[in-house]
Amino acid sequence: NRRYKGLARFSAQELMFPQFEAESKEEAIDEIARRTAASGFVDDGDEFVQQLLDREDLVSTSVGEGLAFPHARNVGASGLTVSVGAFPKGVDFGDDEKVHLLFISAVPPQVSVFYIKMVSKLARYFGRPQNRSRLLACETPHDMWNIFVKIGAK
């Protein structure tokens, strides 16, 4: 079992979802969250989806540059977990630009500090257009994972 450094510590190839389409932010969140739960990284898929949607109802997790960071805190998970959904056509999150990269996180109570650092690193890295383009162009989870493993691994 390989030990990863950087952001890869909080994800897995099974949590990379390339080339998705969704009609709404709710559909996009539901799809990626349920696949995360089905992969065994989150205990209760229904609860996870509901917490993500409830959080999104408070204020959009879209941060611009085509990025959004939906998250659910205090959920049963195998640890701090992030799934990545790529939506090349974009998803309407209710602001000026469509979201193309969706980073969905399960944040157990004991790891909130790590979550803030992780989101900061993701936002900086994928805030660069060339990095977003490379991830959006991926055809397979393996391709996405290869990019993800390199973020912050040095």
PDB file of C-alpha atoms in Angstrom:
ATOM      1  CA  ASN A   1       0.000   0.000   0.000  1.00  0.00           C
ATOM      2  CA  ARG A   2       1.742   3.149  -1.233  1.00  0.00           C
ATOM      3  CA  ARG A   3       1.942   6.175   1.043  1.00  0.00           C
ATOM      4  CA  TYR A   4       1.249   9.405  -0.782  1.00  0.00           C
ATOM      5  CA  LYS A   5       2.382  12.889   0.100  1.00  0.00           C
ATOM      6  CA  GLY A   6       0.645  16.192  -0.468  1.00  0.00           C
ATOM      7  CA  LEU A   7      -3.011  16.258  -1.399  1.00  0.00           C
ATOM      8  CA  ALA A   8      -3.039  12.650  -2.554  1.00  0.00           C
ATOM      9  CA  ARG A   9      -3.112  11.605   1.132  1.00  0.00           C
ATOM     10  CA  PHE A  10      -6.756  12.703   1.186  1.00  0.00           C
ATOM     11  CA  SER A  11      -8.023  11.031  -1.971  1.00  0.00           C
ATOM     12  CA  ALA A  12      -7.710   8.008  -4.243  1.00  0.00           C
ATOM     13  CA  GLN A  13      -7.919   7.165  -7.913  1.00  0.00           C
ATOM     14  CA  GLU A  14     -11.429   5.779  -7.230  1.00  0.00           C
ATOM     15  CA  LEU A  15     -12.460   9.325  -6.273  1.00  0.00           C
ATOM     16  CA  MET A  16     -11.501  10.923  -9.607  1.00  0.00           C
ATOM     17  CA  PHE A  17     -14.513  11.399 -11.902  1.00  0.00           C
ATOM     18  CA  PRO A  18     -13.681  12.746 -15.394  1.00  0.00           C
ATOM     19  CA  GLN A  19     -15.971  13.918 -18.158  1.00  0.00           C
ATOM     20  CA  PHE A  20     -19.245  14.294 -16.233  1.00  0.00           C
ATOM     21  CA  GLU A  21     -22.331  16.287 -17.150  1.00  0.00           C
ATOM     22  CA  ALA A  22     -25.053  17.626 -14.857  1.00  0.00           C
ATOM     23  CA  GLU A  23     -28.086  19.840 -15.334  1.00  0.00           C
ATOM     24  CA  SER A  24     -27.782  21.482 -11.902  1.00  0.00           C
ATOM     25  CA  LYS A  25     -25.426  21.894  -8.974  1.00  0.00           C
ATOM     26  CA  GLU A  26     -27.674  19.568  -6.964  1.00  0.00           C
ATOM     27  CA  GLU A  27     -27.345  16.844  -9.590  1.00  0.00           C
ATOM     28  CA  ALA A  28     -23.564  17.322  -9.804  1.00  0.00           C
ATOM     29  CA  ILE A  29     -23.122  17.169  -6.020  1.00  0.00           C
ATOM     30  CA  ASP A  30     -25.450  14.177  -5.683  1.00  0.00           C
ATOM     31  CA  GLU A  31     -23.660  12.197  -8.406  1.00  0.00           C
ATOM     32  CA  ILE A  32     -20.116  12.701  -7.106  1.00  0.00           C
ATOM     33  CA  ALA A  33     -21.114  12.309  -3.433  1.00  0.00           C
ATOM     34  CA  ARG A  34     -22.969   9.033  -4.024  1.00  0.00           C
ATOM     35  CA  ARG A  35     -20.041   7.642  -5.997  1.00  0.00           C
ATOM     36  CA  THR A  36     -17.749   8.637  -3.114  1.00  0.00           C
ATOM     37  CA  ALA A  37     -19.948   6.757  -0.644  1.00  0.00           C
ATOM     38  CA  ALA A  38     -20.236   3.761  -2.975  1.00  0.00           C
ATOM     39  CA  SER A  39     -16.426   3.588  -3.056  1.00  0.00           C
ATOM     40  CA  GLY A  40     -16.462   3.078   0.714  1.00  0.00           C
ATOM     41  CA  PHE A  41     -14.906   6.391   1.745  1.00  0.00           C
ATOM     42  CA  VAL A  42     -18.058   7.772   3.403  1.00  0.00           C
ATOM     43  CA  ASP A  43     -20.303   5.776   5.737  1.00  0.00           C
ATOM     44  CA  ASP A  44     -23.777   7.054   4.810  1.00  0.00           C
ATOM     45  CA  GLY A  45     -24.293   8.309   1.259  1.00  0.00           C
ATOM     46  CA  ASP A  46     -27.743   9.786   1.914  1.00  0.00           C
ATOM     47  CA  GLU A  47     -26.535  11.752   4.937  1.00  0.00           C
ATOM     48  CA  PHE A  48     -23.459  12.917   3.060  1.00  0.00           C
ATOM     49  CA  VAL A  49     -25.515  14.190   0.101  1.00  0.00           C
ATOM     50  CA  GLN A  50     -27.997  15.927   2.405  1.00  0.00           C
ATOM     51  CA  GLN A  51     -25.260  17.672   4.384  1.00  0.00           C
ATOM     52  CA  LEU A  52     -23.565  18.819   1.176  1.00  0.00           C
ATOM     53  CA  LEU A  53     -26.822  20.209  -0.225  1.00  0.00           C
ATOM     54  CA  ASP A  54     -27.737  21.857   3.082  1.00  0.00           C
ATOM     55  CA  ARG A  55     -24.320  23.537   3.183  1.00  0.00           C
ATOM     56  CA  GLU A  56     -24.692  24.657  -0.421  1.00  0.00           C
ATOM     57  CA  ASP A  57     -28.078  26.205   0.438  1.00  0.00           C
ATOM     58  CA  LEU A  58     -26.393  28.446   3.037  1.00  0.00           C
ATOM     59  CA  VAL A  59     -23.989  30.001   0.552  1.00  0.00           C
ATOM     60  CA  SER A  60     -22.519  28.789  -2.707  1.00  0.00           C
ATOM     61  CA  THR A  61     -19.190  26.992  -2.450  1.00  0.00           C
ATOM     62  CA  SER A  62     -18.235  28.271  -5.899  1.00  0.00           C
ATOM     63  CA  VAL A  63     -15.109  30.418  -5.563  1.00  0.00           C
ATOM     64  CA  GLY A  64     -14.693  31.566  -9.165  1.00  0.00           C
ATOM     65  CA  GLU A  65     -12.254  30.371 -11.830  1.00  0.00           C
ATOM     66  CA  GLY A  66     -14.648  27.445 -12.473  1.00  0.00           C
ATOM     67  CA  LEU A  67     -13.973  25.889  -9.048  1.00  0.00           C
ATOM     68  CA  ALA A  68     -16.354  24.828  -6.261  1.00  0.00           C
ATOM     69  CA  PHE A  69     -15.636  23.188  -2.902  1.00  0.00           C
ATOM     70  CA  PRO A  70     -18.803  21.589  -1.477  1.00  0.00           C
ATOM     71  CA  HIS A  71     -18.084  20.018   1.886  1.00  0.00           C
ATOM     72  CA  ALA A  72     -19.810  18.252   4.749  1.00  0.00           C
ATOM     73  CA  ARG A  73     -18.362  18.479   8.238  1.00  0.00           C
ATOM     74  CA  ASN A  74     -18.766  15.959  11.037  1.00  0.00           C
ATOM     75  CA  VAL A  75     -19.606  13.076   8.718  1.00  0.00           C
ATOM     76  CA  GLY A  76     -18.627   9.465   9.116  1.00  0.00           C
ATOM     77  CA  ALA A  77     -15.700   9.002   6.767  1.00  0.00           C
ATOM     78  CA  SER A  78     -12.476   7.058   6.545  1.00  0.00           C
ATOM     79  CA  GLY A  79     -10.654  10.346   7.157  1.00  0.00           C
ATOM     80  CA  LEU A  80     -10.506  13.680   5.420  1.00  0.00           C
ATOM     81  CA  THR A  81     -11.613  12.724   1.910  1.00  0.00           C
ATOM     82  CA  VAL A  82     -11.815  14.691  -1.324  1.00  0.00           C
ATOM     83  CA  SER A  83     -13.446  13.578  -4.578  1.00  0.00           C
ATOM     84  CA  VAL A  84     -12.904  15.422  -7.844  1.00  0.00           C
ATOM     85  CA  GLY A  85     -15.578  15.746 -10.498  1.00  0.00           C
ATOM     86  CA  ALA A  86     -14.693  17.283 -13.867  1.00  0.00           C
ATOM     87  CA  PHE A  87     -17.556  18.894 -15.780  1.00  0.00           C
ATOM     88  CA  PRO A  88     -16.093  20.230 -19.059  1.00  0.00           C
ATOM     89  CA  LYS A  89     -19.410  21.788 -20.132  1.00  0.00           C
ATOM     90  CA  GLY A  90     -19.812  23.409 -16.724  1.00  0.00           C
ATOM     91  CA  VAL A  91     -22.523  23.408 -14.083  1.00  0.00           C
ATOM     92  CA  ASP A  92     -24.565  26.453 -13.033  1.00  0.00           C
ATOM     93  CA  PHE A  93     -23.926  27.226  -9.362  1.00  0.00           C
ATOM     94  CA  GLY A  94     -25.967  30.418  -9.465  1.00  0.00           C
ATOM     95  CA  ASP A  95     -23.150  32.891  -9.958  1.00  0.00           C
ATOM     96  CA  ASP A  96     -21.562  34.549 -12.971  1.00  0.00           C
ATOM     97  CA  GLU A  97     -19.566  31.615 -14.277  1.00  0.00           C
ATOM     98  CA  LYS A  98     -20.102  27.896 -14.522  1.00  0.00           C
ATOM     99  CA  VAL A  99     -18.238  25.446 -12.309  1.00  0.00           C
ATOM    100  CA  HIS A 100     -16.019  22.986 -14.172  1.00  0.00           C
ATOM    101  CA  LEU A 101     -14.111  21.354 -11.305  1.00  0.00           C
ATOM    102  CA  LEU A 102     -15.986  20.155  -8.248  1.00  0.00           C
ATOM    103  CA  PHE A 103     -13.941  19.194  -5.179  1.00  0.00           C
ATOM    104  CA  ILE A 104     -16.288  17.452  -2.721  1.00  0.00           C
ATOM    105  CA  SER A 105     -14.958  16.867   0.780  1.00  0.00           C
ATOM    106  CA  ALA A 106     -16.007  14.745   3.722  1.00  0.00           C
ATOM    107  CA  VAL A 107     -14.596  16.350   6.859  1.00  0.00           C
ATOM    108  CA  PRO A 108     -14.694  14.245  10.037  1.00  0.00           C
ATOM    109  CA  PRO A 109     -14.637  16.307  13.268  1.00  0.00           C
ATOM    110  CA  GLN A 110     -10.992  15.719  14.093  1.00  0.00           C
ATOM    111  CA  VAL A 111      -9.538  17.013  10.800  1.00  0.00           C
ATOM    112  CA  SER A 112     -10.959  20.520  10.256  1.00  0.00           C
ATOM    113  CA  VAL A 113      -7.518  22.178  10.264  1.00  0.00           C
ATOM    114  CA  PHE A 114      -6.246  19.827   7.552  1.00  0.00           C
ATOM    115  CA  TYR A 115      -9.339  20.556   5.489  1.00  0.00           C
ATOM    116  CA  ILE A 116      -8.660  24.314   5.422  1.00  0.00           C
ATOM    117  CA  LYS A 117      -5.061  23.706   4.303  1.00  0.00           C
ATOM    118  CA  MET A 118      -6.168  21.238   1.653  1.00  0.00           C
ATOM    119  CA  VAL A 119      -8.754  23.591   0.123  1.00  0.00           C
ATOM    120  CA  SER A 120      -6.242  26.425   0.107  1.00  0.00           C
ATOM    121  CA  LYS A 121      -3.727  24.300  -1.792  1.00  0.00           C
ATOM    122  CA  LEU A 122      -6.364  23.104  -4.290  1.00  0.00           C
ATOM    123  CA  ALA A 123      -7.621  26.644  -4.915  1.00  0.00           C
ATOM    124  CA  ARG A 124      -4.091  27.955  -5.511  1.00  0.00           C
ATOM    125  CA  TYR A 125      -3.142  25.111  -7.843  1.00  0.00           C
ATOM    126  CA  PHE A 126      -6.346  24.998  -9.884  1.00  0.00           C
ATOM    127  CA  GLY A 127      -6.636  28.787  -9.838  1.00  0.00           C
ATOM    128  CA  ARG A 128      -4.073  28.604 -12.657  1.00  0.00           C
ATOM    129  CA  PRO A 129      -5.801  28.167 -16.043  1.00  0.00           C
ATOM    130  CA  GLN A 130      -3.257  25.668 -17.360  1.00  0.00           C
ATOM    131  CA  ASN A 131      -3.795  23.378 -14.352  1.00  0.00           C
ATOM    132  CA  ARG A 132      -7.579  23.513 -14.726  1.00  0.00           C
ATOM    133  CA  SER A 133      -7.312  22.735 -18.436  1.00  0.00           C
ATOM    134  CA  ARG A 134      -5.111  19.687 -17.845  1.00  0.00           C
ATOM    135  CA  LEU A 135      -7.564  18.216 -15.326  1.00  0.00           C
ATOM    136  CA  LEU A 136     -10.620  18.955 -17.459  1.00  0.00           C
ATOM    137  CA  ALA A 137      -8.996  17.259 -20.458  1.00  0.00           C
ATOM    138  CA  CYS A 138      -8.536  13.966 -18.597  1.00  0.00           C
ATOM    139  CA  GLU A 139     -10.451  11.025 -20.008  1.00  0.00           C
ATOM    140  CA  THR A 140      -9.886   8.507 -17.209  1.00  0.00           C
ATOM    141  CA  PRO A 141      -9.696   8.462 -13.398  1.00  0.00           C
ATOM    142  CA  HIS A 142      -6.092   7.293 -13.779  1.00  0.00           C
ATOM    143  CA  ASP A 143      -5.187  10.418 -15.778  1.00  0.00           C
ATOM    144  CA  MET A 144      -6.823  12.645 -13.160  1.00  0.00           C
ATOM    145  CA  TRP A 145      -5.101  10.771 -10.332  1.00  0.00           C
ATOM    146  CA  ASN A 146      -1.666  11.237 -11.931  1.00  0.00           C
ATOM    147  CA  ILE A 147      -2.180  15.014 -11.849  1.00  0.00           C
ATOM    148  CA  PHE A 148      -3.583  14.964  -8.325  1.00  0.00           C
ATOM    149  CA  VAL A 149      -0.670  12.940  -6.918  1.00  0.00           C
ATOM    150  CA  LYS A 150       1.796  15.588  -8.072  1.00  0.00           C
ATOM    151  CA  ILE A 151       0.091  18.480  -6.248  1.00  0.00           C
ATOM    152  CA  GLY A 152       2.161  19.355  -3.212  1.00  0.00           C
ATOM    153  CA  ALA A 153       4.105  16.082  -3.291  1.00  0.00           C
ATOM    154  CA  LYS A 154       7.465  17.850  -3.301  1.00  0.00           C
TER     155      LYS A 154
END
